[in-house]
XYZ file of C-alpha atoms in Angstrom:
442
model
C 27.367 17.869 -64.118
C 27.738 14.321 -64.166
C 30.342 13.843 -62.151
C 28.401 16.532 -59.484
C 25.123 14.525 -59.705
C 26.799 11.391 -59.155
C 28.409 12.578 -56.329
C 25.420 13.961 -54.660
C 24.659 10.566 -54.896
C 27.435 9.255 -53.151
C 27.005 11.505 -50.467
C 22.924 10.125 -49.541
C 24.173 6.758 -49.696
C 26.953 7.672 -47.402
C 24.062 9.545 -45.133
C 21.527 6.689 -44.755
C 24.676 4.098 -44.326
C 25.987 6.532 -41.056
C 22.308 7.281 -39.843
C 19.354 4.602 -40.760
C 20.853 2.142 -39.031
C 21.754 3.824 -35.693
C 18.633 5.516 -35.764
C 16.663 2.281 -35.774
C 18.530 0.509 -33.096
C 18.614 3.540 -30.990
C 14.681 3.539 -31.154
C 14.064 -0.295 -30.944
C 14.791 -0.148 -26.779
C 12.217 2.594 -26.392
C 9.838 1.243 -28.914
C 7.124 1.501 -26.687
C 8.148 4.604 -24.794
C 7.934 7.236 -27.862
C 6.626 10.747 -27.284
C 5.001 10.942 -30.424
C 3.268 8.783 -32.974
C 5.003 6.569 -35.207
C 4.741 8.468 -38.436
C 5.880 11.780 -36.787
C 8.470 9.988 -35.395
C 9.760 8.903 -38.776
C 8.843 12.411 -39.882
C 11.421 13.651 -37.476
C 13.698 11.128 -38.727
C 13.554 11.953 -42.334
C 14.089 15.144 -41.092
C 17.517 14.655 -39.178
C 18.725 12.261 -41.956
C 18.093 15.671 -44.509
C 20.077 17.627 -42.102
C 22.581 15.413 -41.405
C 23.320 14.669 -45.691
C 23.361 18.537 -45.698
C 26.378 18.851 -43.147
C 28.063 15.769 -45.087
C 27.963 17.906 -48.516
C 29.307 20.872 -46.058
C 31.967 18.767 -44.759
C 33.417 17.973 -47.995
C 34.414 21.518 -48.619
C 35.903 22.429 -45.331
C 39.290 21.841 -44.121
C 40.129 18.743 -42.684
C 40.636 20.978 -39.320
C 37.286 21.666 -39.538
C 35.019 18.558 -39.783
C 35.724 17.307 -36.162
C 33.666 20.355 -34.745
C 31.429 19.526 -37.430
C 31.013 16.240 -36.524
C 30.540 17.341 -32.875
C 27.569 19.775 -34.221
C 25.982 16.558 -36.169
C 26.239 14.692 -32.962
C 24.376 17.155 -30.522
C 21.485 17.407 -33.645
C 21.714 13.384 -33.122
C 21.329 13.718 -29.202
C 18.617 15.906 -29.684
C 16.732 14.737 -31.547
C 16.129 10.958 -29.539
C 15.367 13.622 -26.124
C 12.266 14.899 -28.146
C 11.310 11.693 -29.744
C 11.776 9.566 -26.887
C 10.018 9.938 -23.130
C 12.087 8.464 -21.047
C 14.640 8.631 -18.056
C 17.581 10.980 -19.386
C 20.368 8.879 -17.920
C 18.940 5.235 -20.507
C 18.748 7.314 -23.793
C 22.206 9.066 -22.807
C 23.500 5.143 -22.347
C 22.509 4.050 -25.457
C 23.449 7.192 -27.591
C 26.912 6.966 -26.568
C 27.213 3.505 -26.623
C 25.533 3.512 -30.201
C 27.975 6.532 -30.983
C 30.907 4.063 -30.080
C 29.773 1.395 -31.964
C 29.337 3.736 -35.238
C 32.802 5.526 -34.705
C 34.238 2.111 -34.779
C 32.457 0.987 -37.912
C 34.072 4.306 -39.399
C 37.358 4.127 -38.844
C 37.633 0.206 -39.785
C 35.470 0.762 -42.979
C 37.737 3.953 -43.745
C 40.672 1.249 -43.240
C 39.565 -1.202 -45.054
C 39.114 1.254 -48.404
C 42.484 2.727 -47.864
C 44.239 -0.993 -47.966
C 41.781 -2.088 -51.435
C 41.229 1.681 -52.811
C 43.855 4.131 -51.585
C 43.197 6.735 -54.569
C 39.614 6.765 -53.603
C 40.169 6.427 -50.135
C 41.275 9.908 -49.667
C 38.293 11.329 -51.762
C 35.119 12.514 -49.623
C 32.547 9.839 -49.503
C 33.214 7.861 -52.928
C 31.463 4.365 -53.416
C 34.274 2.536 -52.102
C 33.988 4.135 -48.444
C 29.899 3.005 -48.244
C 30.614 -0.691 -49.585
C 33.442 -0.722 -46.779
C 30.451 0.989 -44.310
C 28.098 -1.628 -45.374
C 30.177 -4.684 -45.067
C 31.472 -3.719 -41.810
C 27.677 -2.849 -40.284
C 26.871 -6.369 -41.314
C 29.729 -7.771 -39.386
C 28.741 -5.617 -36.145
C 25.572 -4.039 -36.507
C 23.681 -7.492 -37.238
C 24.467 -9.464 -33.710
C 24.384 -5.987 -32.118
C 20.765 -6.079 -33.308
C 19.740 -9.047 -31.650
C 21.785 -8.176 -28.529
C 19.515 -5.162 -27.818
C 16.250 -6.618 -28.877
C 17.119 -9.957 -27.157
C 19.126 -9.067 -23.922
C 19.677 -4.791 -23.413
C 15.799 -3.779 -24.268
C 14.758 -5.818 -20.899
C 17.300 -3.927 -19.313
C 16.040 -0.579 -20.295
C 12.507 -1.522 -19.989
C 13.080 -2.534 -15.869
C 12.417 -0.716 -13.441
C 16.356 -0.343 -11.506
C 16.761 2.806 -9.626
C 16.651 6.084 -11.556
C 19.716 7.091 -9.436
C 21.136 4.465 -11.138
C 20.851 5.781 -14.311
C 22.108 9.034 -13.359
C 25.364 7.573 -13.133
C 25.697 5.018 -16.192
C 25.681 7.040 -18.750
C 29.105 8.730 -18.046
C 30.511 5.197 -18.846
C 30.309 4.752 -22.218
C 30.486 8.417 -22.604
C 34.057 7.856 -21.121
C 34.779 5.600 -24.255
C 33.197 8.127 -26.035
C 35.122 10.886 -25.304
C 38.197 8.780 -25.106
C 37.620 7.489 -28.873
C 37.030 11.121 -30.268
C 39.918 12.200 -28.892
C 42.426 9.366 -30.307
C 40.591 10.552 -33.811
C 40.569 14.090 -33.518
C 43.109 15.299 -31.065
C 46.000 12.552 -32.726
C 48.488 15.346 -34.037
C 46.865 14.432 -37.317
C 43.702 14.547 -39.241
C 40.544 12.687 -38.652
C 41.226 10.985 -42.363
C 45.185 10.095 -41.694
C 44.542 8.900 -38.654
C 41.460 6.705 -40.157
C 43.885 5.176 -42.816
C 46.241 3.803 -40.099
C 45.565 0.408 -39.372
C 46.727 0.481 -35.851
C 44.152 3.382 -34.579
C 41.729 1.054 -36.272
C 43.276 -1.706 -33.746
C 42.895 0.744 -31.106
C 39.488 1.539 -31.616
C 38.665 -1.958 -31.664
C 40.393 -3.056 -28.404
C 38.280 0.110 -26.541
C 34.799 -1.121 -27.994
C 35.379 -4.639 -26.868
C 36.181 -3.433 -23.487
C 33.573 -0.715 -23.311
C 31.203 -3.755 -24.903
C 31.850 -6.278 -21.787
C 31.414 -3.074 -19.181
C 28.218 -2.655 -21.028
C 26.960 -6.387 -20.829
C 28.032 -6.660 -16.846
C 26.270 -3.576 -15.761
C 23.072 -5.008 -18.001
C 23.573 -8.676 -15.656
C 23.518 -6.249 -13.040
C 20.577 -4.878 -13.517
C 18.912 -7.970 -14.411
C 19.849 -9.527 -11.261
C 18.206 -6.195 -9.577
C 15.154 -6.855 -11.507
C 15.034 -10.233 -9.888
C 15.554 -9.066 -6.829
C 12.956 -6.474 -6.849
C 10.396 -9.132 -8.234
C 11.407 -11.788 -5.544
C 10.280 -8.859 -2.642
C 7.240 -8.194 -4.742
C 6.774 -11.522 -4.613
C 7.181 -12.123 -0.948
C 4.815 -9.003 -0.329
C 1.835 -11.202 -1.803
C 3.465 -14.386 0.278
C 2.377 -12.374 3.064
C -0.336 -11.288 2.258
C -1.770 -15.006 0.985
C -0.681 -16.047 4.273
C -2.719 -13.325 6.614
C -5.742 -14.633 4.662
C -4.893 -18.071 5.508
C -4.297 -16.921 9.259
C -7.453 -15.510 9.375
C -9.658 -18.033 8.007
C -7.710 -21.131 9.829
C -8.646 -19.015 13.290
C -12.591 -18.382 11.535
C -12.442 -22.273 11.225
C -11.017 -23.176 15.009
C -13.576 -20.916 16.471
C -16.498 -22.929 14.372
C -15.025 -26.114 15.548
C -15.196 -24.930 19.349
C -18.242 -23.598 18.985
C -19.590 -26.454 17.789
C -17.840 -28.369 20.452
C -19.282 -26.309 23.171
C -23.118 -26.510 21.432
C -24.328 -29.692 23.159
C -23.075 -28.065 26.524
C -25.390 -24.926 26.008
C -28.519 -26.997 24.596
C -28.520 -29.194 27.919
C -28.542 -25.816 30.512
C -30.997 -24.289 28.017
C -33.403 -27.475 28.177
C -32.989 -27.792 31.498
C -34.126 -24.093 31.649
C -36.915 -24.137 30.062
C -37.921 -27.773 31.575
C -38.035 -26.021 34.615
C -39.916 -22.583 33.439
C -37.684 -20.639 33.881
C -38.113 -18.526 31.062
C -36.492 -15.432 32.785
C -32.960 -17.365 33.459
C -33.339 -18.875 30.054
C -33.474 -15.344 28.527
C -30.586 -13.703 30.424
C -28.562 -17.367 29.321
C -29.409 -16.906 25.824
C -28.136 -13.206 25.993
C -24.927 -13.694 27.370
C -24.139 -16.533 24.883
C -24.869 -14.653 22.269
C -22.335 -11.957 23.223
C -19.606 -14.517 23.296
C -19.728 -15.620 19.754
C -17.271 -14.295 17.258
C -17.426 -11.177 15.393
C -17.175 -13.049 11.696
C -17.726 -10.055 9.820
C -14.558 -9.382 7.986
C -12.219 -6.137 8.490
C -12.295 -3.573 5.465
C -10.582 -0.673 5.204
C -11.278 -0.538 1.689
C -12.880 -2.261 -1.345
C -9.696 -1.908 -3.339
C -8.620 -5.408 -3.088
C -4.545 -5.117 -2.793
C -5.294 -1.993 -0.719
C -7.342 -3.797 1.787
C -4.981 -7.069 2.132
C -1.598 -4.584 2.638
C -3.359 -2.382 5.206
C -4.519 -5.930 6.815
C -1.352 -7.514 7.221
C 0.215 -4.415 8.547
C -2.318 -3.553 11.120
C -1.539 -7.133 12.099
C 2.274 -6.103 11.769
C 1.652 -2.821 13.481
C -0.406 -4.729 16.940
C 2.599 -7.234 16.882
C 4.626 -4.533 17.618
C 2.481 -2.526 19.721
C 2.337 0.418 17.289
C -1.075 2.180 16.890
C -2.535 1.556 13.383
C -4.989 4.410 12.281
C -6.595 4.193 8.752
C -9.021 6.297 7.474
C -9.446 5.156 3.779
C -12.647 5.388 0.744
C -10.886 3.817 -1.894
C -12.892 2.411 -4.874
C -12.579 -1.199 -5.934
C -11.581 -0.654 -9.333
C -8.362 1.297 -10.170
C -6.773 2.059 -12.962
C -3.528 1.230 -11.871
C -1.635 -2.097 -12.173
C -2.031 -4.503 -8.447
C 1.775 -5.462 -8.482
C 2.606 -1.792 -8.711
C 0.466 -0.504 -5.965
C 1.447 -3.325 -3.527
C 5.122 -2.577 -4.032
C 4.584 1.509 -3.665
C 2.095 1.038 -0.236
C 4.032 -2.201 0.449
C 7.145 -0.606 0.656
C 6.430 2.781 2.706
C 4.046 0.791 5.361
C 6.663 -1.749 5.754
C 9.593 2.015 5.945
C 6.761 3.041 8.667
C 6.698 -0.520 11.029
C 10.829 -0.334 10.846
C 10.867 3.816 11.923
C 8.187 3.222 14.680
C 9.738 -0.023 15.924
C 13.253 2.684 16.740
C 10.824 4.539 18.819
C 9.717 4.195 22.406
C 6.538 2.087 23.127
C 4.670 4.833 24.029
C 5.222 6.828 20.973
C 4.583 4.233 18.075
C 1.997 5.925 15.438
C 1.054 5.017 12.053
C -2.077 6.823 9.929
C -2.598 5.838 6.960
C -5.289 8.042 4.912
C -6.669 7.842 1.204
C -9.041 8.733 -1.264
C -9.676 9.568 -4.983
C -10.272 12.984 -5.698
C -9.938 14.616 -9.603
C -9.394 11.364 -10.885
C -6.300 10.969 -8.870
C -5.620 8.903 -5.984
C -4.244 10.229 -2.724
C -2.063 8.322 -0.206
C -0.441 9.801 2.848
C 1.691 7.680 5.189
C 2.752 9.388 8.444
C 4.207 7.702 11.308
C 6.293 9.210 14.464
C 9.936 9.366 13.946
C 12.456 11.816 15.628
C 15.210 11.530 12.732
C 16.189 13.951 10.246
C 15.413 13.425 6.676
C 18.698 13.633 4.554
C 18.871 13.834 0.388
C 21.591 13.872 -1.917
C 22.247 15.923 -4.504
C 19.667 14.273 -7.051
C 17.560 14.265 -4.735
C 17.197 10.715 -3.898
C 16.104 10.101 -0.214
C 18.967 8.922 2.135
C 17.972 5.668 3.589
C 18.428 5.770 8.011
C 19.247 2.182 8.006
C 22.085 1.352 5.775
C 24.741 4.043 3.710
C 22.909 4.728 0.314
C 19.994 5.725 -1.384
C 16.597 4.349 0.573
C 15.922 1.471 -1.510
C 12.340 0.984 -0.896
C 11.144 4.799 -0.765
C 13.149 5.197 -4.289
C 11.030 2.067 -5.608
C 7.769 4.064 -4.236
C 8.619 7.069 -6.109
C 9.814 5.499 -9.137
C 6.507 3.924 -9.777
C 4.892 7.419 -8.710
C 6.419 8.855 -11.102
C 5.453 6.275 -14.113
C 1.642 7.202 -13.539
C 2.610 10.915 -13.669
C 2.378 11.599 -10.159
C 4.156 13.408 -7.233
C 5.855 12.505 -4.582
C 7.015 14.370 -1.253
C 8.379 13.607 1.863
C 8.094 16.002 5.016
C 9.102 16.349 8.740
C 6.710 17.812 10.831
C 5.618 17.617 14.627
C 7.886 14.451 15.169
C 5.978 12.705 12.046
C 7.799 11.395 9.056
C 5.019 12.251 6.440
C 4.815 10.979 3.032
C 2.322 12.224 0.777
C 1.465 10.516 -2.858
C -0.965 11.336 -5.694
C -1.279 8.500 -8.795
C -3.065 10.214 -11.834
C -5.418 7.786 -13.562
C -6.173 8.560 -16.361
């Protein structure tokens, strides 16, 4: 009984060694993306980590043939679990499971290693002492930096805003290694435990994580230096719009100065007028000068301030290039949406709009740009003429017509779309390239 009890023992220890830790730094890049609260999240937790101890006690009474399915089983639970805790894009939480899952495979097989060269009669036992001391030291030696990597460096990564077709793609990278790993433990000719004990599968292992580790950290630079890149066009999108309003009130302040220029001209014909009684000429005079002053009332489309300034410096854009601008807009001031984000979504598909009309005759450039809140949603719907043929691929990401690959700047649109739990859709119709957006707020 004692020996029983103490190895029930053995076996938590062994459970919250393999699991706590992963679980935590699995978590910490989502930390503010979970789907439920924090204490049902740990209730789910707890309630993995039971399951998981429950298929360790099972795998120490099956055959050695056996665990690897097992193992596989324990795995999937693991996957699952992180889908229904976590809300995010399928292709991030599928990147960090597997490259987690390397890291912890690794830490296995050297800590199994280790207890075979200081404890070999213990070493082929299921989950004695010896195996979670090995565990523990080893998780200090990797887990601790890896820590401070994710918080520091890969949680900025996973919190940007790259492509989601991006993403669809990544994740079969260090579920290469994955797979690759698994197999040198599993499908070796011998068991998972012989093949644990032998220090040059250990040396194996360890070459393919530091490999799979510097993949991981270029693709993260990567998308880093796309995250710059998407913040130095945001960036130039309110460049452009800072310098319409400087346009515009530099041309408010010539037409003052003329006018003022031009004053002493009018007061001496209107003196001389009315020096001479003739209050009839003096009328019509003062009529037609009135009609040349300048309209100074400003242009609104809207009272939504980034709205407004976008649809101003693109009707500018749009007379440039002798494209007919038509908005019909009754957008609030206030909305609860974030100004960067709704400059970069209306930024980007007025800005695909000027480029598709500019590739159409000058008698057939068209842009209408309508919007409203209804239901505590806002509508947007960009059309403008276009006689090209809207193309997808098989994720559905929109084909861009100017360049081979996805349409940068309508994926950006629809990825932030989709972070205020919108929709998004595209159409041909009547020679019109019609997009059509709705932004919950709530």
């Amino acid at each position: 009984m004692f020996f029983s009890s103490y190895h029930i023992i053995e076996t938590i220890i062994y459970t919250i060694l393999s699991l706590l830790p992963y679980i935590f730094l699995a978590l910490c890049p989502f930390y503010d993306s979970l789907r439920f609260s924090k204490p049902i999240t740990a209730l789910l937790a707890s309630t993995l980590m039971v399951f998981q101890a429950a298929s360790a006690f099972i795998a120490s009474v099956l055959p050695a043939s056996q665990k690897g399915i097992l193992n596989i089983f324990s795995t999937i639970t693991y996957c699952l679990f992180y889908f229904i805790a976590i809300k995010s894009h399928f292709g991030k939480i599928l990147f960090t499971l597997f490259m987690l899952s390397n890291i912890s495979n690794l830490i296995i097989v050297v800590s199994k290693c280790l207890e075979g060269i200081v404890t070999p009669q213990l070493a082929v036992q299921t989950y004695r002492w010896s195996f979670s001391v090995a565990i523990f030291i080893t998780q200090l030696f990797l887990l601790v930096p890896l820590y401070f990597y994710i918080r520091n460096i890969f949680t900025n990564a996973v919190k940007g805003n790259p492509s989601s077709s991006i993403w669809f793609y990544l994740w079969a990278i260090p579920a290469t290694f994955y797979f690759i790993g698994t197999y040198e433990l599993y499908c070796s000719g011998q068991t998972a435990l012989e093949t644990a004990l032998q220090p040059v599968h250990a040396l194996f292992l360890l070459i393919i994580n530091i490999g799979s580790f510097i993949v991981y950290h270029i693709i993260i630079c990567l998308i880093k230096e796309y995250d710059k890149t998407s913040f130095l066009e945001n960036q130039n999108h309110q460049l452009a719009l800072q310098k319409l309003q400087y346009e515009n009130l530099t041309s408010k302040i010539s037409e003052v100065q003329r006018t003022k220029h031009d004053m002493r001209h009018h007061i001496t014909t209107m003196t001389a007028y009315l020096h001479d009684g003739k209050i009839k000429e003096l009328e019509d005079y003062l009529y037609n000068y009135q009609q040349t002053f300048p309209d100074n009332s400003p242009i609104v489309y809207c009272k939504n301030y980034e709205i407004n300034l976008l649809l101003l410096y693109f009707a500018q854009q749009a007379k440039n290039n002798n494209i007919i601008f038509s908005v019909y807009t009754d957008i609030p001031a206030e909305l609860h949406i974030a100004g960067i984000d709704i400059s970069v979504l209306l930024g980007n598909l007025l800005e695909n709009a000027i480029e598709a009309c500019n590739l159409q005759p000058e008698n057939n450039r068209h842009i209408i740009v309508r919007g409203q809140i209804k239901n505590n949603s806002l509508f947007l719907t960009i059309d403008n003429t276009f006689n090209g043929k809207i193309q997808q691929d098989k994720n559905g990401v929109y084909i861009s017509t100017k360049h081979s690959g996805p349409g940068l700047g309508t994926e950006s649109a629809r990825q932030i779309t989709m972070r205020y739990n919108g929709v998004f859709q595209v159409t041909q119709k009547n020679g019109m390239f019609c997009v059509s957006v709705l932004l919950c707020l709530e």
